[in-house]
């Protein structure tokens, strides 16, 4: 509640946040039941496993170790994500008792994806929603997203790809042996603002994001993260990067690899698989 008696939606803008800390952060905010939106850019690199990912079956731990890439597991859906500088990440954290937010999962993705599309369109970028989890530009994925329920809070997270390290992404996946062809396949189906010739600054994207949030939610308050949230984030970060958590056998077999929505490949042949 603001000083004027109005209810404000809190927005935390956190530039250059350690990648694993940024993942732990939305868990901490959800645990403390704080409704808010976080906008951040990683200051370094990490691999973020989806809740159901079985890393032992597909992740190259040796490559990650050799290249000093930490690994963290998040308690939201979606596949494995490579976080690094040059990506803008957004985190929506809302109470499941909030009647203004739809909580049927397909509606959740559509609702929040439309906000991100508004950001793109305000920047002159003709992006589209590709159900259930992607935003596309010229039929290529430019934003990947995931959602989950943490401590009875809805968490919806995603990214805007200003840039992307396709070579590193190809190398962290162990069960694809033809790295060159795999990288080419990724580049064919995933795009970035840089690849599209759109040299937008981080600040211009964040400012556009904030303007869209003002239009959508009315009253917002740009705030500073409380110290106790930082402390809790660090504790959660230790837990979610622990060996037992990242190597947990979730039972998922990973017989196919998802490139983008409705596009899966056989990791051995790289041929498309129709599910």
mmCIF file of C-alpha atoms in Angstrom:
data_model
loop_
_atom_site.group_PDB
_atom_site.id
_atom_site.type_symbol
_atom_site.label_atom_id
_atom_site.label_comp_id
_atom_site.label_asym_id
_atom_site.label_seq_id
_atom_site.Cartn_x
_atom_site.Cartn_y
_atom_site.Cartn_z
ATOM 1 C CA UNK A 1 0.000 0.000 0.000
ATOM 2 C CA UNK A 2 1.424 3.374 -1.003
ATOM 3 C CA UNK A 3 1.425 6.581 1.028
ATOM 4 C CA UNK A 4 -1.601 7.758 -0.949
ATOM 5 C CA UNK A 5 -3.598 4.736 0.199
ATOM 6 C CA UNK A 6 -3.556 3.047 -3.199
ATOM 7 C CA UNK A 7 -2.439 -0.528 -3.729
ATOM 8 C CA UNK A 8 0.807 -0.665 -5.701
ATOM 9 C CA UNK A 9 2.375 -3.582 -7.521
ATOM 10 C CA UNK A 10 6.034 -3.807 -6.542
ATOM 11 C CA UNK A 11 8.591 -4.020 -9.343
ATOM 12 C CA UNK A 12 12.200 -4.877 -8.553
ATOM 13 C CA UNK A 13 14.698 -3.894 -11.248
ATOM 14 C CA UNK A 14 17.971 -5.672 -10.472
ATOM 15 C CA UNK A 15 20.728 -5.157 -13.074
ATOM 16 C CA UNK A 16 23.632 -7.576 -13.379
ATOM 17 C CA UNK A 17 22.531 -10.153 -10.833
ATOM 18 C CA UNK A 18 24.522 -13.363 -10.398
ATOM 19 C CA UNK A 19 22.723 -15.937 -12.538
ATOM 20 C CA UNK A 20 22.137 -18.605 -9.883
ATOM 21 C CA UNK A 21 21.050 -15.915 -7.410
ATOM 22 C CA UNK A 22 18.464 -14.652 -9.899
ATOM 23 C CA UNK A 23 16.928 -18.136 -9.998
ATOM 24 C CA UNK A 24 16.958 -18.453 -6.211
ATOM 25 C CA UNK A 25 15.422 -14.981 -5.922
ATOM 26 C CA UNK A 26 11.960 -15.835 -7.220
ATOM 27 C CA UNK A 27 11.842 -18.826 -4.879
ATOM 28 C CA UNK A 28 12.625 -16.525 -1.936
ATOM 29 C CA UNK A 29 9.988 -13.973 -2.942
ATOM 30 C CA UNK A 30 7.396 -16.733 -3.327
ATOM 31 C CA UNK A 31 8.267 -18.226 0.055
ATOM 32 C CA UNK A 32 7.765 -14.807 1.651
ATOM 33 C CA UNK A 33 4.454 -14.356 -0.199
ATOM 34 C CA UNK A 34 5.550 -11.129 -1.888
ATOM 35 C CA UNK A 35 3.515 -10.242 -4.961
ATOM 36 C CA UNK A 36 5.884 -8.540 -7.360
ATOM 37 C CA UNK A 37 7.628 -8.492 -10.707
ATOM 38 C CA UNK A 38 11.402 -8.792 -11.082
ATOM 39 C CA UNK A 39 13.343 -7.594 -14.130
ATOM 40 C CA UNK A 40 17.011 -8.542 -14.226
ATOM 41 C CA UNK A 41 20.014 -9.412 -16.395
ATOM 42 C CA UNK A 42 22.525 -12.102 -15.371
ATOM 43 C CA UNK A 43 26.039 -10.888 -14.630
ATOM 44 C CA UNK A 44 27.484 -14.325 -15.370
ATOM 45 C CA UNK A 45 26.492 -17.712 -16.776
ATOM 46 C CA UNK A 46 24.618 -20.703 -15.363
ATOM 47 C CA UNK A 47 22.514 -23.670 -16.424
ATOM 48 C CA UNK A 48 19.001 -23.657 -14.972
ATOM 49 C CA UNK A 49 17.309 -27.062 -14.905
ATOM 50 C CA UNK A 50 13.540 -27.307 -15.110
ATOM 51 C CA UNK A 51 11.705 -28.956 -12.233
ATOM 52 C CA UNK A 52 11.353 -32.309 -14.031
ATOM 53 C CA UNK A 53 14.724 -32.335 -15.810
ATOM 54 C CA UNK A 54 16.847 -35.433 -15.227
ATOM 55 C CA UNK A 55 20.290 -33.889 -15.727
ATOM 56 C CA UNK A 56 22.145 -37.207 -15.522
ATOM 57 C CA UNK A 57 20.588 -38.212 -18.832
ATOM 58 C CA UNK A 58 21.506 -35.216 -20.978
ATOM 59 C CA UNK A 59 23.736 -32.617 -19.285
ATOM 60 C CA UNK A 60 27.506 -32.540 -19.832
ATOM 61 C CA UNK A 61 28.736 -32.036 -16.276
ATOM 62 C CA UNK A 62 32.387 -32.140 -17.368
ATOM 63 C CA UNK A 63 31.884 -29.326 -19.874
ATOM 64 C CA UNK A 64 30.085 -27.244 -17.261
ATOM 65 C CA UNK A 65 32.843 -27.835 -14.713
ATOM 66 C CA UNK A 66 35.661 -27.098 -17.170
ATOM 67 C CA UNK A 67 33.998 -23.852 -18.243
ATOM 68 C CA UNK A 68 33.012 -22.796 -14.700
ATOM 69 C CA UNK A 69 29.289 -22.930 -15.445
ATOM 70 C CA UNK A 70 27.286 -23.521 -12.250
ATOM 71 C CA UNK A 71 24.084 -25.558 -12.371
ATOM 72 C CA UNK A 72 20.880 -24.839 -10.469
ATOM 73 C CA UNK A 73 17.451 -26.487 -10.400
ATOM 74 C CA UNK A 74 14.341 -24.316 -10.341
ATOM 75 C CA UNK A 75 10.900 -25.312 -9.113
ATOM 76 C CA UNK A 76 9.088 -24.137 -12.236
ATOM 77 C CA UNK A 77 8.351 -25.879 -15.504
ATOM 78 C CA UNK A 78 10.064 -25.531 -18.833
ATOM 79 C CA UNK A 79 13.254 -27.105 -20.074
ATOM 80 C CA UNK A 80 16.913 -26.474 -19.411
ATOM 81 C CA UNK A 81 17.857 -22.809 -19.813
ATOM 82 C CA UNK A 82 21.277 -21.250 -20.368
ATOM 83 C CA UNK A 83 21.454 -17.915 -18.551
ATOM 84 C CA UNK A 84 24.155 -15.398 -19.420
ATOM 85 C CA UNK A 85 24.656 -11.644 -19.940
ATOM 86 C CA UNK A 86 22.687 -10.276 -22.869
ATOM 87 C CA UNK A 87 19.352 -11.706 -21.733
ATOM 88 C CA UNK A 88 16.618 -9.821 -19.893
ATOM 89 C CA UNK A 89 14.786 -12.089 -17.443
ATOM 90 C CA UNK A 90 11.356 -11.390 -16.005
ATOM 91 C CA UNK A 91 9.741 -13.025 -12.998
ATOM 92 C CA UNK A 92 6.055 -12.591 -12.145
ATOM 93 C CA UNK A 93 5.153 -13.693 -8.611
ATOM 94 C CA UNK A 94 1.468 -13.534 -7.652
ATOM 95 C CA UNK A 95 -0.671 -15.005 -4.908
ATOM 96 C CA UNK A 96 -3.019 -17.726 -6.069
ATOM 97 C CA UNK A 97 -5.743 -15.897 -4.154
ATOM 98 C CA UNK A 98 -5.356 -12.879 -6.455
ATOM 99 C CA UNK A 99 -8.619 -12.825 -8.407
ATOM 100 C CA UNK A 100 -7.230 -10.627 -11.187
ATOM 101 C CA UNK A 101 -4.852 -13.343 -12.402
ATOM 102 C CA UNK A 102 -6.091 -16.468 -14.245
ATOM 103 C CA UNK A 103 -4.753 -19.667 -12.727
ATOM 104 C CA UNK A 104 -5.724 -22.303 -15.276
ATOM 105 C CA UNK A 105 -2.281 -23.092 -16.672
ATOM 106 C CA UNK A 106 -2.927 -22.464 -20.371
ATOM 107 C CA UNK A 107 -4.553 -19.149 -19.428
ATOM 108 C CA UNK A 108 -1.587 -18.260 -17.202
ATOM 109 C CA UNK A 109 0.816 -18.618 -20.119
ATOM 110 C CA UNK A 110 -1.415 -16.618 -22.452
ATOM 111 C CA UNK A 111 -2.030 -13.854 -19.890
ATOM 112 C CA UNK A 112 1.620 -13.192 -19.071
ATOM 113 C CA UNK A 113 2.854 -13.829 -22.617
ATOM 114 C CA UNK A 114 0.542 -11.086 -23.854
ATOM 115 C CA UNK A 115 2.264 -8.660 -21.476
ATOM 116 C CA UNK A 116 5.647 -9.570 -22.963
ATOM 117 C CA UNK A 117 4.280 -9.243 -26.491
ATOM 118 C CA UNK A 118 3.120 -5.727 -25.586
ATOM 119 C CA UNK A 119 6.706 -4.957 -24.555
ATOM 120 C CA UNK A 120 8.006 -6.216 -27.884
ATOM 121 C CA UNK A 121 5.377 -4.315 -29.877
ATOM 122 C CA UNK A 122 6.104 -1.085 -27.970
ATOM 123 C CA UNK A 123 9.676 -1.474 -29.238
ATOM 124 C CA UNK A 124 8.455 -1.943 -32.803
ATOM 125 C CA UNK A 125 8.991 -5.710 -32.783
ATOM 126 C CA UNK A 126 6.204 -7.844 -34.262
ATOM 127 C CA UNK A 127 6.374 -10.811 -31.882
ATOM 128 C CA UNK A 128 3.704 -13.481 -31.495
ATOM 129 C CA UNK A 129 2.585 -15.919 -28.813
ATOM 130 C CA UNK A 130 3.228 -19.579 -29.673
ATOM 131 C CA UNK A 131 1.289 -21.746 -27.175
ATOM 132 C CA UNK A 132 2.050 -22.867 -24.703
ATOM 133 C CA UNK A 133 5.380 -21.419 -23.629
ATOM 134 C CA UNK A 134 7.102 -19.524 -26.460
ATOM 135 C CA UNK A 135 7.116 -16.070 -27.971
ATOM 136 C CA UNK A 136 8.308 -16.025 -31.562
ATOM 137 C CA UNK A 137 9.677 -13.553 -34.082
ATOM 138 C CA UNK A 138 9.700 -14.514 -37.763
ATOM 139 C CA UNK A 139 8.665 -18.028 -36.694
ATOM 140 C CA UNK A 140 11.732 -18.378 -34.474
ATOM 141 C CA UNK A 141 11.713 -18.580 -30.693
ATOM 142 C CA UNK A 142 12.891 -15.365 -29.028
ATOM 143 C CA UNK A 143 11.429 -15.877 -25.543
ATOM 144 C CA UNK A 144 11.067 -19.105 -23.580
ATOM 145 C CA UNK A 145 8.901 -19.276 -20.469
ATOM 146 C CA UNK A 146 7.913 -21.517 -17.596
ATOM 147 C CA UNK A 147 5.484 -21.479 -14.688
ATOM 148 C CA UNK A 148 5.120 -23.186 -11.344
ATOM 149 C CA UNK A 149 3.480 -23.165 -7.944
ATOM 150 C CA UNK A 150 5.830 -22.278 -5.079
ATOM 151 C CA UNK A 151 4.409 -21.943 -1.562
ATOM 152 C CA UNK A 152 0.917 -21.364 -3.027
ATOM 153 C CA UNK A 153 2.275 -18.520 -5.150
ATOM 154 C CA UNK A 154 2.142 -18.548 -8.933
ATOM 155 C CA UNK A 155 5.575 -17.962 -10.451
ATOM 156 C CA UNK A 156 5.927 -17.217 -14.159
ATOM 157 C CA UNK A 157 9.433 -16.684 -15.539
ATOM 158 C CA UNK A 158 10.911 -16.024 -18.960
ATOM 159 C CA UNK A 159 13.504 -14.153 -20.959
ATOM 160 C CA UNK A 160 14.012 -11.689 -23.784
ATOM 161 C CA UNK A 161 16.985 -12.778 -25.858
ATOM 162 C CA UNK A 162 19.103 -9.775 -26.747
ATOM 163 C CA UNK A 163 21.872 -12.261 -27.510
ATOM 164 C CA UNK A 164 22.486 -15.976 -27.042
ATOM 165 C CA UNK A 165 25.508 -18.279 -26.939
ATOM 166 C CA UNK A 166 24.481 -21.039 -29.344
ATOM 167 C CA UNK A 167 27.878 -22.703 -29.186
ATOM 168 C CA UNK A 168 27.741 -23.068 -25.407
ATOM 169 C CA UNK A 169 24.147 -24.322 -25.515
ATOM 170 C CA UNK A 170 25.137 -27.023 -27.997
ATOM 171 C CA UNK A 171 28.037 -28.092 -25.805
ATOM 172 C CA UNK A 172 26.212 -28.386 -22.476
ATOM 173 C CA UNK A 173 23.933 -31.082 -23.923
ATOM 174 C CA UNK A 174 25.866 -34.344 -23.666
ATOM 175 C CA UNK A 175 23.660 -36.800 -25.544
ATOM 176 C CA UNK A 176 23.834 -34.857 -28.806
ATOM 177 C CA UNK A 177 27.153 -35.855 -30.377
ATOM 178 C CA UNK A 178 27.077 -33.824 -33.607
ATOM 179 C CA UNK A 179 27.628 -30.429 -31.986
ATOM 180 C CA UNK A 180 28.076 -28.519 -35.252
ATOM 181 C CA UNK A 181 24.768 -29.679 -36.740
ATOM 182 C CA UNK A 182 23.026 -29.236 -33.395
ATOM 183 C CA UNK A 183 24.247 -25.646 -33.161
ATOM 184 C CA UNK A 184 23.029 -24.963 -36.701
ATOM 185 C CA UNK A 185 19.631 -26.403 -35.788
ATOM 186 C CA UNK A 186 19.426 -24.155 -32.728
ATOM 187 C CA UNK A 187 20.382 -21.106 -34.809
ATOM 188 C CA UNK A 188 17.743 -21.987 -37.397
ATOM 189 C CA UNK A 189 14.931 -22.113 -34.838
ATOM 190 C CA UNK A 190 15.938 -19.582 -32.166
ATOM 191 C CA UNK A 191 16.611 -15.913 -32.774
ATOM 192 C CA UNK A 192 17.793 -12.892 -30.812
ATOM 193 C CA UNK A 193 17.409 -9.152 -31.096
ATOM 194 C CA UNK A 194 21.018 -8.971 -32.287
ATOM 195 C CA UNK A 195 20.444 -11.592 -35.005
ATOM 196 C CA UNK A 196 17.428 -9.611 -36.193
ATOM 197 C CA UNK A 197 19.563 -6.472 -36.467
ATOM 198 C CA UNK A 198 17.804 -4.785 -33.543
ATOM 199 C CA UNK A 199 20.467 -3.066 -31.475
ATOM 200 C CA UNK A 200 18.340 -2.099 -28.495
ATOM 201 C CA UNK A 201 19.943 -1.181 -25.198
ATOM 202 C CA UNK A 202 19.072 -2.988 -22.006
ATOM 203 C CA UNK A 203 17.757 0.268 -20.537
ATOM 204 C CA UNK A 204 15.391 0.857 -23.461
ATOM 205 C CA UNK A 205 13.926 -2.632 -23.048
ATOM 206 C CA UNK A 206 13.517 -2.240 -19.282
ATOM 207 C CA UNK A 207 11.914 1.194 -19.696
ATOM 208 C CA UNK A 208 9.488 -0.217 -22.265
ATOM 209 C CA UNK A 209 8.730 -3.076 -19.863
ATOM 210 C CA UNK A 210 7.939 -0.652 -17.041
ATOM 211 C CA UNK A 211 5.681 1.455 -19.287
ATOM 212 C CA UNK A 212 3.708 -1.646 -20.276
ATOM 213 C CA UNK A 213 3.381 -2.686 -16.618
ATOM 214 C CA UNK A 214 2.026 0.771 -15.757
ATOM 215 C CA UNK A 215 -0.568 0.490 -18.515
ATOM 216 C CA UNK A 216 -1.525 -3.042 -17.521
ATOM 217 C CA UNK A 217 -1.553 -2.809 -13.720
ATOM 218 C CA UNK A 218 -2.081 0.904 -13.108
ATOM 219 C CA UNK A 219 -0.082 1.626 -9.990
ATOM 220 C CA UNK A 220 3.435 0.220 -9.730
ATOM 221 C CA UNK A 221 6.278 1.002 -7.360
ATOM 222 C CA UNK A 222 9.908 0.532 -8.378
ATOM 223 C CA UNK A 223 11.476 -0.741 -5.186
ATOM 224 C CA UNK A 224 14.695 -2.092 -3.688
ATOM 225 C CA UNK A 225 14.905 -5.710 -2.590
ATOM 226 C CA UNK A 226 14.852 -6.041 1.216
ATOM 227 C CA UNK A 227 17.976 -7.410 2.878
ATOM 228 C CA UNK A 228 16.109 -10.400 4.309
ATOM 229 C CA UNK A 229 15.154 -11.458 0.766
ATOM 230 C CA UNK A 230 18.805 -11.380 -0.257
ATOM 231 C CA UNK A 231 19.693 -13.494 2.776
ATOM 232 C CA UNK A 232 16.981 -16.038 2.016
ATOM 233 C CA UNK A 233 17.950 -16.102 -1.667
ATOM 234 C CA UNK A 234 21.517 -17.027 -0.762
ATOM 235 C CA UNK A 235 20.319 -19.900 1.439
ATOM 236 C CA UNK A 236 18.013 -21.174 -1.297
ATOM 237 C CA UNK A 237 20.790 -20.800 -3.861
ATOM 238 C CA UNK A 238 23.010 -23.122 -1.823
ATOM 239 C CA UNK A 239 20.219 -25.700 -1.663
ATOM 240 C CA UNK A 240 19.249 -25.544 -5.354
ATOM 241 C CA UNK A 241 22.865 -25.806 -6.549
ATOM 242 C CA UNK A 242 23.677 -28.745 -4.279
ATOM 243 C CA UNK A 243 24.805 -32.007 -5.850
ATOM 244 C CA UNK A 244 21.802 -33.950 -4.546
ATOM 245 C CA UNK A 245 19.305 -31.471 -5.989
ATOM 246 C CA UNK A 246 20.836 -31.066 -9.450
ATOM 247 C CA UNK A 247 21.466 -34.804 -9.899
ATOM 248 C CA UNK A 248 18.064 -35.905 -8.588
ATOM 249 C CA UNK A 249 16.596 -38.756 -10.623
ATOM 250 C CA UNK A 250 13.224 -37.300 -11.603
ATOM 251 C CA UNK A 251 12.338 -40.304 -13.736
ATOM 252 C CA UNK A 252 12.202 -38.276 -16.950
ATOM 253 C CA UNK A 253 13.864 -40.197 -19.783
ATOM 254 C CA UNK A 254 14.591 -37.321 -22.214
ATOM 255 C CA UNK A 255 14.090 -39.420 -25.340
ATOM 256 C CA UNK A 256 13.641 -36.235 -27.366
ATOM 257 C CA UNK A 257 15.054 -32.712 -27.110
ATOM 258 C CA UNK A 258 12.759 -29.713 -27.403
ATOM 259 C CA UNK A 259 14.093 -26.909 -29.616
ATOM 260 C CA UNK A 260 10.950 -24.774 -29.497
ATOM 261 C CA UNK A 261 7.187 -25.263 -29.217
ATOM 262 C CA UNK A 262 6.029 -28.220 -31.343
ATOM 263 C CA UNK A 263 9.582 -28.903 -32.517
ATOM 264 C CA UNK A 264 11.296 -31.911 -30.956
ATOM 265 C CA UNK A 265 14.332 -33.795 -32.235
ATOM 266 C CA UNK A 266 15.885 -37.201 -31.746
ATOM 267 C CA UNK A 267 19.172 -36.376 -29.957
ATOM 268 C CA UNK A 268 21.008 -39.155 -31.818
ATOM 269 C CA UNK A 269 19.908 -38.365 -35.381
ATOM 270 C CA UNK A 270 18.819 -34.715 -34.946
ATOM 271 C CA UNK A 271 15.756 -35.584 -37.021
ATOM 272 C CA UNK A 272 12.450 -33.994 -36.095
ATOM 273 C CA UNK A 273 10.105 -36.126 -33.999
ATOM 274 C CA UNK A 274 6.342 -35.604 -34.131
ATOM 275 C CA UNK A 275 4.730 -36.175 -30.732
#
